[in-house]
Short mmCIF file of C-alpha atoms in Angstrom, two decimals:
data_model
loop_
_atom_site.label_atom_id
_atom_site.label_comp_id
_atom_site.label_asym_id
_atom_site.label_seq_id
_atom_site.Cartn_x
_atom_site.Cartn_y
_atom_site.Cartn_z
CA GLN A 1 37.62 109.38 73.28
CA ILE A 2 34.82 108.29 70.93
CA LEU A 3 37.38 107.47 68.26
CA GLY A 4 39.31 105.47 70.81
CA GLU A 5 36.27 103.32 71.71
CA ASP A 6 35.52 102.64 68.02
CA ALA A 7 39.09 101.56 67.44
CA VAL A 8 38.90 99.16 70.37
CA ARG A 9 35.68 97.63 69.06
CA ARG A 10 37.15 97.17 65.56
CA ARG A 11 40.22 95.51 67.00
CA ALA A 12 38.07 93.17 69.11
CA THR A 13 35.95 92.29 66.09
CA GLU A 14 39.00 91.59 63.93
CA ARG A 15 40.52 89.49 66.71
CA THR A 16 37.30 87.45 67.02
CA ARG A 17 37.22 86.87 63.27
CA GLY A 18 40.84 85.86 63.31
CA LEU A 19 40.22 83.35 66.09
CA ARG A 20 37.29 81.88 64.20
CA ARG A 21 39.35 81.48 61.04
CA ALA A 22 42.15 79.91 63.04
CA GLY A 23 39.71 77.49 64.65
CA GLN A 24 38.31 76.50 61.30
CA CYS A 25 41.82 75.87 59.95
CA HIS A 26 42.67 73.63 62.90
CA ALA A 27 39.40 71.71 62.64
CA ALA A 28 39.59 71.28 58.89
CA PRO A 29 41.87 68.19 58.86
CA GLN A 30 39.44 66.35 61.18
CA HIS A 31 36.50 67.00 58.92
CA ARG A 32 35.98 64.41 56.12
CA THR A 33 33.71 65.03 53.25
CA ARG A 34 31.29 62.11 52.72
CA ARG A 35 31.34 60.81 49.21
CA SER A 36 28.17 60.16 47.38
CA PRO A 37 27.36 56.48 46.92
CA GLY A 38 27.17 56.90 43.16
CA SER A 39 25.21 54.77 40.74
CA PRO A 40 24.48 51.06 41.29
CA ARG A 41 26.96 50.16 38.54
CA GLN A 42 29.69 52.15 40.28
CA ARG A 43 28.89 50.47 43.63
CA ALA A 44 29.01 47.05 42.00
CA HIS A 45 32.32 47.89 40.34
CA SER A 46 33.80 49.08 43.64
CA THR A 47 32.86 45.79 45.38
CA GLN A 48 33.87 43.57 42.49
CA GLY A 49 36.53 41.03 43.42
CA VAL A 50 35.87 41.37 47.16
CA VAL A 51 35.31 37.87 48.62
CA PRO A 52 33.76 37.50 52.08
CA ARG A 53 36.04 35.87 54.60
CA ALA A 54 33.71 32.88 55.20
CA ALA A 55 33.28 32.23 51.48
CA HIS A 56 37.03 32.46 50.97
CA SER A 57 37.69 29.86 53.67
CA ARG A 58 35.11 27.49 52.21
CA THR A 59 36.62 27.85 48.74
CA ALA A 60 40.12 27.19 50.04
CA ALA A 61 38.92 24.06 51.87
CA ALA A 62 37.23 22.77 48.72
CA VAL A 63 40.38 23.34 46.69
CA ARG A 64 42.49 21.46 49.26
CA THR A 65 40.04 18.55 49.29
CA HIS A 66 40.01 18.38 45.49
CA ARG A 67 43.81 18.37 45.33
CA GLN A 68 44.06 15.62 47.92
CA THR A 69 41.51 13.50 46.06
CA MET A 70 43.25 13.95 42.71
CA ALA A 71 46.60 13.12 44.29
CA ALA A 72 45.18 9.90 45.74
CA LEU A 73 43.45 8.72 42.56
CA PRO A 74 46.53 7.32 40.76
CA GLY A 75 47.26 5.05 43.73
CA MET A 76 43.72 3.78 44.14
CA GLU A 77 43.00 0.28 42.89
CA SER A 78 40.01 -0.13 40.65
CA LEU A 79 37.07 -1.97 42.19
CA VAL A 80 35.94 -3.26 38.79
CA PRO A 81 37.72 -6.40 37.47
CA ASN A 82 39.48 -5.85 34.16
CA VAL A 83 41.11 -8.05 31.56
CA GLN A 84 44.33 -7.08 29.82
CA ALA A 85 44.25 -9.63 26.99
CA ILE A 86 42.49 -12.70 25.61
CA LEU A 87 44.53 -15.05 23.42
CA LEU A 88 43.81 -18.18 21.43
CA LEU A 89 46.96 -19.97 20.23
CA ASP A 90 47.43 -23.23 18.33
CA GLY A 91 49.69 -26.11 19.29
CA ASP A 92 52.76 -24.37 17.83
CA GLY A 93 52.15 -21.02 19.52
CA ARG A 94 50.74 -19.34 16.41
CA ARG A 95 48.00 -16.80 16.92
CA ILE A 96 44.39 -17.73 16.22
CA VAL A 97 42.66 -14.79 17.93
CA ALA A 98 44.30 -12.09 20.04
CA LYS A 99 42.64 -9.15 21.77
CA TYR A 100 44.61 -6.63 23.82
CA TYR A 101 42.89 -3.97 25.92
CA ARG A 102 43.90 -0.59 27.38
CA GLN A 103 47.58 -0.37 28.39
CA ALA A 104 48.24 -3.87 27.06
CA ARG A 105 47.89 -2.53 23.52
CA GLN A 106 51.34 -1.02 23.92
CA TRP A 107 52.95 -4.40 24.53
CA ASP A 108 55.09 -6.22 22.00
CA SER A 109 52.38 -8.75 21.24
CA ALA A 110 54.55 -11.20 19.29
CA ALA A 111 57.22 -11.35 22.01
CA PHE A 112 54.61 -11.65 24.76
CA GLU A 113 52.77 -14.50 23.01
CA ALA A 114 56.02 -16.37 22.33
CA LYS A 115 57.09 -16.05 25.96
CA LEU A 116 53.64 -17.06 27.21
CA PHE A 117 53.54 -20.16 24.99
CA LYS A 118 57.08 -21.13 25.97
CA LYS A 119 56.16 -21.07 29.66
CA THR A 120 52.96 -23.08 29.21
CA LYS A 121 53.62 -25.55 26.39
CA ASN A 122 54.97 -28.21 28.76
CA ALA A 123 52.46 -27.57 31.53
CA ALA A 124 50.82 -30.78 32.75
CA VAL A 125 47.22 -29.58 32.72
CA ALA A 126 44.38 -32.04 32.36
CA ARG A 127 41.92 -31.37 29.56
CA GLY A 128 39.07 -29.25 30.84
CA GLU A 129 41.15 -27.96 33.75
CA SER A 130 42.81 -24.57 34.04
CA ASP A 131 46.13 -23.37 35.42
CA VAL A 132 47.64 -20.00 36.31
CA ILE A 133 51.10 -18.49 35.83
CA LEU A 134 52.77 -15.14 36.54
CA ILE A 135 54.42 -13.45 33.56
CA ASP A 136 55.83 -9.91 33.18
CA LYS A 137 53.94 -8.49 36.20
CA SER A 138 50.70 -10.00 34.88
CA VAL A 139 48.76 -13.12 35.75
CA ALA A 140 47.57 -15.49 33.01
CA VAL A 141 44.93 -18.21 33.37
CA PHE A 142 44.86 -20.81 30.58
CA ARG A 143 43.18 -23.99 29.38
CA CYS A 144 44.40 -26.51 26.85
CA GLY A 145 42.50 -28.27 24.08
CA PRO A 146 43.76 -31.03 21.76
CA ASP A 147 45.96 -28.60 19.84
CA ALA A 148 44.77 -25.16 21.02
CA ARG A 149 45.17 -23.03 24.09
CA ALA A 150 43.07 -20.20 25.50
CA TYR A 151 44.55 -17.52 27.76
CA VAL A 152 42.97 -14.76 29.84
CA VAL A 153 45.54 -12.22 31.09
CA GLY A 154 45.02 -9.70 33.88
CA SER A 155 47.12 -7.48 36.13
CA SER A 156 49.16 -9.10 38.89
CA ASP A 157 46.73 -7.90 41.56
CA GLU A 158 43.63 -9.11 39.71
CA ASN A 159 41.41 -11.81 41.22
CA GLU A 160 42.39 -15.14 39.68
CA LEU A 161 38.98 -16.65 40.32
CA ILE A 162 37.29 -13.96 38.24
CA LEU A 163 39.78 -14.46 35.41
CA ASN A 164 39.11 -18.18 35.58
CA MET A 165 35.35 -17.56 35.30
CA VAL A 166 35.99 -15.53 32.14
CA LEU A 167 38.17 -18.32 30.75
CA ASP A 168 35.60 -21.03 31.48
CA GLY A 169 32.80 -19.01 29.91
CA LEU A 170 34.86 -18.38 26.78
CA VAL A 171 36.10 -21.93 26.26
CA ASP A 172 32.75 -23.56 27.07
CA ALA A 173 30.93 -21.21 24.68
CA LEU A 174 33.47 -21.90 21.93
CA THR A 175 33.16 -25.64 22.50
CA ALA A 176 29.38 -25.44 22.19
CA LEU A 177 29.52 -23.26 19.08
CA LEU A 178 32.20 -25.35 17.32
CA GLY A 179 30.38 -28.65 17.56
CA GLY A 180 31.65 -29.89 20.91
CA THR A 181 35.38 -29.56 20.23
CA PHE A 182 38.01 -26.92 20.92
CA ASP A 183 40.87 -27.37 18.49
CA ALA A 184 42.96 -25.13 16.26
CA ARG A 185 41.60 -26.34 12.90
CA THR A 186 37.98 -25.80 13.90
CA CYS A 187 38.81 -22.35 15.29
CA PHE A 188 40.56 -21.36 12.05
CA GLU A 189 37.62 -22.59 9.98
CA ASN A 190 35.17 -20.66 12.19
CA LEU A 191 37.35 -17.64 12.89
CA GLU A 192 34.45 -15.18 12.77
CA THR A 193 32.54 -17.15 15.39
CA ALA A 194 35.61 -17.32 17.63
CA MET A 195 36.15 -13.55 17.38
CA LEU A 196 32.48 -12.83 18.10
CA CYS A 197 32.64 -15.11 21.11
CA VAL A 198 35.63 -13.19 22.51
CA ASP A 199 33.84 -9.86 21.94
CA GLU A 200 30.74 -11.09 23.75
CA VAL A 201 32.77 -12.07 26.81
CA VAL A 202 35.00 -8.97 27.14
CA ASP A 203 34.73 -5.54 25.55
CA GLY A 204 37.42 -2.91 26.06
CA GLY A 205 38.80 -4.83 29.03
CA ALA A 206 35.44 -4.86 30.85
CA ILE A 207 33.84 -8.24 31.55
CA LEU A 208 30.43 -8.47 29.91
CA GLU A 209 29.36 -12.08 30.38
CA THR A 210 30.77 -15.28 31.88
CA ASP A 211 27.83 -17.63 31.31
CA ALA A 212 28.67 -19.91 28.37
CA ASN A 213 25.04 -20.44 27.30
CA ALA A 214 24.34 -16.70 27.26
CA VAL A 215 27.48 -16.05 25.22
CA ALA A 216 26.63 -18.77 22.71
CA ASN A 217 23.06 -17.48 22.32
CA ARG A 218 24.26 -13.94 21.69
CA VAL A 219 26.77 -15.08 19.09
CA GLN A 220 23.95 -16.91 17.31
CA MET A 221 21.73 -13.79 17.63
CA ARG A 222 19.27 -15.59 19.87
CA GLY A 223 19.55 -13.27 22.83
CA VAL A 224 20.36 -14.35 26.33
CA GLU A 225 17.29 -16.59 26.72
CA GLY A 226 17.91 -18.46 23.47
CA GLY A 227 15.31 -19.30 20.85
CA GLN A 228 15.35 -19.49 17.07
CA PRO A 229 17.17 -16.61 15.34
CA ILE A 230 14.74 -14.24 13.62
CA THR A 231 16.82 -14.47 10.44
CA ASP A 232 15.96 -18.21 10.19
CA MET A 233 12.20 -17.71 10.66
CA THR A 234 9.56 -17.58 8.01
CA ALA A 235 7.42 -14.49 7.64
CA SER A 236 4.55 -15.96 9.64
CA GLN A 237 6.88 -17.11 12.43
CA ALA A 238 8.51 -13.69 12.62
CA ILE A 239 5.11 -11.93 12.81
CA SER A 240 3.95 -14.36 15.49
CA THR A 241 7.13 -13.82 17.54
CA ILE A 242 6.83 -10.04 17.31
CA THR A 243 3.15 -10.21 18.33
CA ASP A 244 3.97 -12.34 21.35
CA GLN A 245 6.69 -9.89 22.40
CA ILE A 246 4.25 -6.98 22.10
CA PHE A 247 1.67 -8.72 24.28
CA LYS A 248 4.33 -9.60 26.86
CA THR A 249 5.41 -5.96 27.00
CA MET A 250 1.82 -4.75 27.41
CA ASN A 251 1.13 -7.22 30.21
CA THR A 252 4.24 -6.20 32.14
#
C-alpha cells in the first residue's frame, strides 16, 4: 500500500513536469528575444538610407519643380536685348568691319553680307536716317553714308527701337571720331578707331553704351566724362589730375 502511494505521487510529479514542458513548448513561438541595440556605429549603419516620409515628399516636389523649370528655360525669351552682328560695308558691299556674336558666328558671313547689301543698296534712305529690313529670320537696322553703310542685326523678335539706338550711337560716335564724316575711305584709314568704336558699343552681343559722346570719349581714353587723355599730359598736369581725383575720392 505504501509502495502504491509512492508510485502514484511519482506519476503525478512526472505528469506535472510533462505538462510544464508542453506548455513551454507551446509558448515558445510567441516569445521573441529582444536584440541588443549594439554600438552607435551599428545603429547608424542600420538606419542608413532610410528617408523620412515627409523629407522624401519634399525632395520629390523639389525635383519636379526643377525639371519643370529646366524644361521651360529653352522656350523663355531673354529679357536682355542682344545684338547678333554689327557690320560696316563700303559702297560696293566690301567689308570694312564685321563683328558676329554668339550663334551668329556660325553663319556664312560672306553670303550673309552679300545678301544684306543686295537688299539695301537701292534703298531710298535719306542721309542721317535709318531703315529696317527682315532678312533670314533676323532684323537689320542700317544707315547710309556717302559711300559706307552701317548695320546692326538682331533676332526677329528683338526690339527695333533698341537696335536703332545702338546704330545711332555707333554712327554718331564714328562721325565725331573721323572728323565729321562717315565714309569708306576714312574708315579704312582709321580702321583701328572704327573697331574700337564697335567694341565700346557692343561686347559679346551685350549692349554696353548707346551714347555717342560716351563712346567717343572711351575710344580716346578720356573716360565717360571726357577730358584730356592722360597720355597727352605733361608730368605736372598728370600729377595735378591724380591729386584732384584723390581729393574728390576723399571728400565723397
